Short mmCIF file of C-alpha atoms in Angstrom, two decimals:
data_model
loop_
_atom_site.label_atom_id
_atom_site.label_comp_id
_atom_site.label_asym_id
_atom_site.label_seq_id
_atom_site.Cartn_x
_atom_site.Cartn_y
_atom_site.Cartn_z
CA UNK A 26 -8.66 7.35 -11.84
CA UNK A 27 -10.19 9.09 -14.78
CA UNK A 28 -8.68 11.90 -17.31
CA UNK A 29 -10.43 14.99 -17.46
CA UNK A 30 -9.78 17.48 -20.26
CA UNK A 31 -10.79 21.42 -20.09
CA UNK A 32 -10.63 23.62 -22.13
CA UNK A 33 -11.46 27.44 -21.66
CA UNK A 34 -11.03 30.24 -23.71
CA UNK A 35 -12.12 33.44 -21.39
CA UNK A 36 -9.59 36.26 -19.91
CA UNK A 37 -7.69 35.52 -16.58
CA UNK A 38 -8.74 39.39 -16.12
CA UNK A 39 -11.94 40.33 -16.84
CA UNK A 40 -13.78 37.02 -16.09
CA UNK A 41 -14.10 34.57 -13.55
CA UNK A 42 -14.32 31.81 -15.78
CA UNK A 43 -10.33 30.64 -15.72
CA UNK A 44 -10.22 30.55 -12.06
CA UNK A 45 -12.70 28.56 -12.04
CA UNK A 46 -11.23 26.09 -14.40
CA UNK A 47 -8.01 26.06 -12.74
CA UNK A 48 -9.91 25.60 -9.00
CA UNK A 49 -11.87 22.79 -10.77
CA UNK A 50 -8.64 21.59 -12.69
CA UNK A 51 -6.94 21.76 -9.21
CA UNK A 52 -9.53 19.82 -7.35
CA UNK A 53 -9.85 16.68 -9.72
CA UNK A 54 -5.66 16.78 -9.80
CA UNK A 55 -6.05 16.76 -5.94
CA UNK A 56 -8.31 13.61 -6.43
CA UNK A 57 -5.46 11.73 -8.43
CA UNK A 58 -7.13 12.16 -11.95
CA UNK A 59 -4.93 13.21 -14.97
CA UNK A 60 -5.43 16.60 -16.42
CA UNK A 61 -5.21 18.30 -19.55
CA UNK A 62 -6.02 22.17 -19.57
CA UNK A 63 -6.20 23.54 -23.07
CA UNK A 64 -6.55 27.65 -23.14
CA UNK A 65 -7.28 29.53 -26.56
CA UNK A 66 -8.46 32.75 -27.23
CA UNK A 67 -8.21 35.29 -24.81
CA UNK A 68 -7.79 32.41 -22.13
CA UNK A 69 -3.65 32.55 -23.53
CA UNK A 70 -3.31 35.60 -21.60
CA UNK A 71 -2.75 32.60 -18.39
CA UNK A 72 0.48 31.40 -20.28
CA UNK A 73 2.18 34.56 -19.71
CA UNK A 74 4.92 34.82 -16.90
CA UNK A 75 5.85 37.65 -14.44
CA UNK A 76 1.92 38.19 -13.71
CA UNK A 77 1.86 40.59 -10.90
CA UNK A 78 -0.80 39.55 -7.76
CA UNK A 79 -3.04 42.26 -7.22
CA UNK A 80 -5.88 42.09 -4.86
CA UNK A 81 -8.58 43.50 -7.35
CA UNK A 82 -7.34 40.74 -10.26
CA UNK A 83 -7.19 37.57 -10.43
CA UNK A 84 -3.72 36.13 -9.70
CA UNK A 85 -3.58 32.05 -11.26
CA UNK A 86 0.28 32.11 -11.92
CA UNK A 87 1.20 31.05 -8.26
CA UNK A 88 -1.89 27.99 -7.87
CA UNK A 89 -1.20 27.43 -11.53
CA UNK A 90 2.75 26.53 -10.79
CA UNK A 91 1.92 24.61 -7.63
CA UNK A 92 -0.70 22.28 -10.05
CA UNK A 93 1.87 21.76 -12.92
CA UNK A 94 4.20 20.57 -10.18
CA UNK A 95 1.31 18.15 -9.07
CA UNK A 96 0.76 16.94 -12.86
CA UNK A 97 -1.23 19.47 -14.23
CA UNK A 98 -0.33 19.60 -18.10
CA UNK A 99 -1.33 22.94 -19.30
CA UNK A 100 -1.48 23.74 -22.92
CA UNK A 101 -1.77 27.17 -24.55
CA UNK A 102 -3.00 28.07 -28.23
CA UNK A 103 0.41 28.50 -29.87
CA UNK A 104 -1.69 30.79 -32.95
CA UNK A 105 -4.15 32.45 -30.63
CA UNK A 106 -0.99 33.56 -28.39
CA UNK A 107 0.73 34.82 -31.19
CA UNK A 108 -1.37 36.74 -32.55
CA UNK A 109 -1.66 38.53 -28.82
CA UNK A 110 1.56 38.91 -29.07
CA UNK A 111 2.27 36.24 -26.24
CA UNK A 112 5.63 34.63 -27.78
CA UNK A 113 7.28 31.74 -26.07
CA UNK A 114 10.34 34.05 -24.66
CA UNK A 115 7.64 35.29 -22.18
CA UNK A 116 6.23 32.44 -21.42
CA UNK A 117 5.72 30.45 -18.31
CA UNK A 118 7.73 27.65 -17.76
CA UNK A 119 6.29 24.14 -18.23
CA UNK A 120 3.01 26.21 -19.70
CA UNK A 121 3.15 23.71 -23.30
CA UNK A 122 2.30 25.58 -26.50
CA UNK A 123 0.47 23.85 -29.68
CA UNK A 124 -1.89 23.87 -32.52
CA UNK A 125 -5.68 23.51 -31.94
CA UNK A 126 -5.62 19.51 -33.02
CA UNK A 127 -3.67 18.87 -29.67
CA UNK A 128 -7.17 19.36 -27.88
CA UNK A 129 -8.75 17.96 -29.91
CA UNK A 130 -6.33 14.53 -29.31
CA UNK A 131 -6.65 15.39 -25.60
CA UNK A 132 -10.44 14.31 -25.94
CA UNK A 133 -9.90 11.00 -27.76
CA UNK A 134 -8.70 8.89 -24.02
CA UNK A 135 -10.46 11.26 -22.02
CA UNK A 136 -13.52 10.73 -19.53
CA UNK A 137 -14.92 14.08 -19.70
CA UNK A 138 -14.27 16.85 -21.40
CA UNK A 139 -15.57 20.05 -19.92
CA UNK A 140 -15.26 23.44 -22.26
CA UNK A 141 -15.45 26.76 -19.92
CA UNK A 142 -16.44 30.13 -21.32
CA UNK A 143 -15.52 32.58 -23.71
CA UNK A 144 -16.36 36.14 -23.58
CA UNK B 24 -8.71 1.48 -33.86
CA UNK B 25 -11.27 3.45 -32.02
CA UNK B 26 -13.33 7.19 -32.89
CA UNK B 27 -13.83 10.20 -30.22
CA UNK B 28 -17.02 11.79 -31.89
CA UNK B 29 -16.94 15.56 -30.99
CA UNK B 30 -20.21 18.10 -31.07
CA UNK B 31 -19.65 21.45 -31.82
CA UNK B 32 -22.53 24.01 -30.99
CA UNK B 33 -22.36 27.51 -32.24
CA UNK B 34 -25.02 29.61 -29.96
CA UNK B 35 -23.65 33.11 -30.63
CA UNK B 36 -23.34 35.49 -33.36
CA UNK B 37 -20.00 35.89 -34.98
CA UNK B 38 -17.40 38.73 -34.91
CA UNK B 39 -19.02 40.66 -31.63
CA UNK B 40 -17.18 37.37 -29.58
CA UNK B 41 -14.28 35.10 -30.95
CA UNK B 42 -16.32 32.03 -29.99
CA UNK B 43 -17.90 31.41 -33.64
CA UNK B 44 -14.66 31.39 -34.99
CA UNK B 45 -12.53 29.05 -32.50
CA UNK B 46 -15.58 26.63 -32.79
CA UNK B 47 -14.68 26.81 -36.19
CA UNK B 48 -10.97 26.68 -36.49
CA UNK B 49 -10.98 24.24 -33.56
CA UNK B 50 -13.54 21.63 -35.19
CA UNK B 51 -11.40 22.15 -38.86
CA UNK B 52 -8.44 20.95 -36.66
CA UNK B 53 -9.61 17.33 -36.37
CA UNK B 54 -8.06 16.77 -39.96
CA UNK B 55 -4.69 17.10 -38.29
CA UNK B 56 -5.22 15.37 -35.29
CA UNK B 57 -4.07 12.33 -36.28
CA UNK B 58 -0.33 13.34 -35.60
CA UNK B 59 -0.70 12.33 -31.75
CA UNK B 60 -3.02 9.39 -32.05
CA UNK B 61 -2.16 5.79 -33.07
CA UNK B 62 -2.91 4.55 -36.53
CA UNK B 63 -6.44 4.31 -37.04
CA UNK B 64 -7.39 6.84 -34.38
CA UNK B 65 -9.82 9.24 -35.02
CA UNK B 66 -11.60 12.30 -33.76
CA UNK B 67 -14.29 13.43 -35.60
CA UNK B 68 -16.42 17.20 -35.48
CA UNK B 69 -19.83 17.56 -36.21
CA UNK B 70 -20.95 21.46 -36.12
CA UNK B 71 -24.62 22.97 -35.32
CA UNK B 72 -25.57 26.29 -35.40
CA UNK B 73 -28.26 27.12 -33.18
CA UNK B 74 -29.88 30.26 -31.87
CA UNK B 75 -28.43 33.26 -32.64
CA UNK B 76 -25.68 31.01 -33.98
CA UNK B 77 -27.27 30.87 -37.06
CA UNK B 78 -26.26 34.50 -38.16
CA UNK B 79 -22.92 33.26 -38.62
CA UNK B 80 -24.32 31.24 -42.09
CA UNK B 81 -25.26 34.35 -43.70
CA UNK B 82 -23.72 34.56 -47.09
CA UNK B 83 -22.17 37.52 -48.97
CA UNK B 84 -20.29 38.45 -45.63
CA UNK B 85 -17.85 41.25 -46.06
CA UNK B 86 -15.41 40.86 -43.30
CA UNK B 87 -11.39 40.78 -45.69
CA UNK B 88 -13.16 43.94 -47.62
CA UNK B 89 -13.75 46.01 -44.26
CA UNK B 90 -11.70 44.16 -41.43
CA UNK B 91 -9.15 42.02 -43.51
CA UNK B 92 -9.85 39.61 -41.79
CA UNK B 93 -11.08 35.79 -42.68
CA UNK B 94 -14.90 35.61 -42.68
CA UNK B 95 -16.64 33.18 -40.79
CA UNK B 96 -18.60 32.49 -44.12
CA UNK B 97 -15.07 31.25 -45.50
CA UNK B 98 -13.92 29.28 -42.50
CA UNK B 99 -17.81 27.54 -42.84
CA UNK B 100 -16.53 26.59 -46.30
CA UNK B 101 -13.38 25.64 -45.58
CA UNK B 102 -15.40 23.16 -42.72
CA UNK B 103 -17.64 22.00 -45.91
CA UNK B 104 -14.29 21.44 -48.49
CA UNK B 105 -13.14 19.00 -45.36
CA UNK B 106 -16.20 16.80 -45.39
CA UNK B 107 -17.08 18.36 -41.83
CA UNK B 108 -20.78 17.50 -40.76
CA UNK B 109 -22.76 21.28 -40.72
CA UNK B 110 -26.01 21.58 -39.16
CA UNK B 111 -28.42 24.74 -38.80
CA UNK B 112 -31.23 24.73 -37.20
CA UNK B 113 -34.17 25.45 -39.17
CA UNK B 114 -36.47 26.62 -36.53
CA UNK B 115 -33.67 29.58 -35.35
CA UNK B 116 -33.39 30.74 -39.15
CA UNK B 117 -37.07 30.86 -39.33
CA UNK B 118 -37.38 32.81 -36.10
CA UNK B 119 -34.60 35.24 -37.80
CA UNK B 120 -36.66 35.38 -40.90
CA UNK B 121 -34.00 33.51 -42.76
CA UNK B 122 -34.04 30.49 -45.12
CA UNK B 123 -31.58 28.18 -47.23
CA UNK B 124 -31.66 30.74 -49.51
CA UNK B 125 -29.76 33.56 -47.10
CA UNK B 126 -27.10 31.16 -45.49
CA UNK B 127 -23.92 29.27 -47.01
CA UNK B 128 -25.15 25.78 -48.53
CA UNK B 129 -22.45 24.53 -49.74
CA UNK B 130 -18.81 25.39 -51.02
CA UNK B 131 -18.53 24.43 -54.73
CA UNK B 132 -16.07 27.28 -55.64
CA UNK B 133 -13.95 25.68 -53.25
CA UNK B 134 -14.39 21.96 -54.51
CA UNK B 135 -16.22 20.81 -51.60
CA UNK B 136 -18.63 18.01 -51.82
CA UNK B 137 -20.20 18.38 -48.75
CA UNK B 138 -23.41 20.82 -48.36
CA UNK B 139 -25.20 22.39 -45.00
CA UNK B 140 -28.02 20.81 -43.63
CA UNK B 141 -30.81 23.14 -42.31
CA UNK B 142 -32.48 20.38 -40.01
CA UNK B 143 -35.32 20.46 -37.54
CA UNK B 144 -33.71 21.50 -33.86
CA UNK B 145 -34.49 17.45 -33.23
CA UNK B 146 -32.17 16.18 -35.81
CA UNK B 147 -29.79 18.72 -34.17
CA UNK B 148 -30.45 17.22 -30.28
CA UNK B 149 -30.25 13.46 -32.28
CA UNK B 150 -26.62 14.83 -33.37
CA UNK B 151 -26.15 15.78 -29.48
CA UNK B 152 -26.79 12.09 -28.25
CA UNK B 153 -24.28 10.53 -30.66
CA UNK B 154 -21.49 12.06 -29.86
CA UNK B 155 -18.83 11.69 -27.25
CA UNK B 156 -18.49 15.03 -25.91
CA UNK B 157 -20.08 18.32 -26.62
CA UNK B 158 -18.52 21.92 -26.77
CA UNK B 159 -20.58 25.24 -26.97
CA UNK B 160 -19.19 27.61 -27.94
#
C-alpha cells in the first residue's frame, strides 16, 4: 500500500474543495493506504469542534471522525489557526496541530502528494 | 540519506488570495524540516512564479506601511537569505510589461547570497520535471 499526502488550504464553507479532499482522503484510507491530510489557511476552519450539520453547508466533522478512527492523521496549521483565532481548547479531538515543516516532512516517504485549492 | 525535491508554483497575484504567501511561508519551512526526518534527510523547495504570479516580485511593495502586515516582497527575500531556488518567468513579466529591473533580484540588505532568476517558461517546466512533487499554489 502506498502513502498519500494532501494538503488543502480552502474553507469547509464556502468551497467544495475540502470535501472533496476528505471524500478522496476517505477513499484511498478505504483502500488500505496511509494518509496524511495537512490543512492551512482558511482550510483550519475543519479543525474546529462542535460544527453544527446544516443541510445548505457542508458538514465534514462527522465523516472526518469516522476516518481518523480508520487511520486518517489529520494535521492543522498550528499559526494559520491561530491567527483565526482557532486555539487548541476548541479543537477537535485527535485533529494534530503543527508548524508548516510537518508537511513538508509528510512529503519526504510519500507516493503522491496531492495539494487541493485555496480560495 | 535520501532528498524529497519539492516545486513550488506561484500562479496568482498576492494579497487578493493567501495562496502567494503560504507558497511562500510553506516552501521557507523546509529549513526546519529536518526535526522529523533522520539524519541526512532532506526536503528541498524550489519556487516559480508564473502567470499572474509574477506580480508578487514587484519591488517597493508597501504592504507594513498600509496593512502592517509582512510583504510578500520581504517573505521573497527572506526565501533568497535561505539559499531557496527563485524562478520567474520571463515571458509572464514581459506580457505584464515588466523586467528585472521592476521585480526583487536579490536580497543583499538582508545578507543573502542567492539572487532571482528570470528564466525562459522552459527552464521553469525543466524545474517541473526534476522534482518530486509539485504544489500550485
Amino acid at each position: 500500500m502506498g502513502k498519500l499526502t494532501i494538503g488543502c488550504f480552502s474553507s469547509l464553507v464556502g468551497s467544495m474543495s475540502l470535501d472533496f479532499a476528505v471524500k478522496l482522503a476517505g477513499a484511498a484510507v478505504e483502500k488500505g493506504h496511509k494518509v496524511d491530510f495537512w490543512v492551512s489557511g482558511n482550510a483550519t476552519m475543519l479543525s474546529i469542534k462542535g460544527q453544527r450539520a446544516f443541510k445548505d453547508y457542508s458538514a465534514l466533522q462527522k465523516p472526518l471522525q469516522e476516518l481518523m478512527g480508520k487511520g486518517l492523521t489529520i494535521t492543522a496549521c498550528e499559526a494559520c489557526a491561530e491567527a483565526r483565532g482557532y486555539h487548541k481548547d476548541i479543537t477537535m479531538e485527535g485533529f494534530k496541530r503543527h508548524s508548516m515543516d510537518w508537511y513538508l516532512a509528510s512529503t519526504f516517504d510519500a507516493d503522491r502528494v496531492l495539494h487541493i485549492g485555496g480560495e | 540519506m535520501a532528498t524529497t525535491k519539492l516545486g513550488f508554483i506561484i500562479q496568482r497575484a498576492g494579497y487578493k488570495c493567501e495562496n502567494p504567501k503560504l507558497a511562500l511561508t510553506h516552501s521557507i519551512a523546509s529549513q526546519s524540516v529536518e526535526v522529523y526526518l533522520n539524519d541526512g534527510d532532506l526536503v528541498t523547495a524550489d519556487i516559480a512564479f508564473v502567470g499572474d504570479g509574477v506580480l508578487n516580485c514587484l519591488k517597493n511593495q508597501k504592504a507594513m506601511e498600509r496593512y502592517g502586515l509582512t510583504s510578500t516582497e520581504s517573505h521573497i527575500k527572506n526565501g533568497l537569505l535561505l539559499d531557496l531556488n527563485i524562478l520567474v518567468c520571463k515571458e509572464d513579466l514581459e506580457m505584464l510589461g515588466l523586467s528585472e529591473k521592476d521585480i526583487v533580484m536579490d536580497a543583499e540588505e538582508f545578507g543573502a547570497d542567492m539572487t532571482t532568476k528570470v528564466v525562459p517558461f522552459a527552464d521553469i517546466t525543466k524545474m517541473m520535471e526534476q522534482v518530486n512533487h509539485l504544489l500550485f499554489f
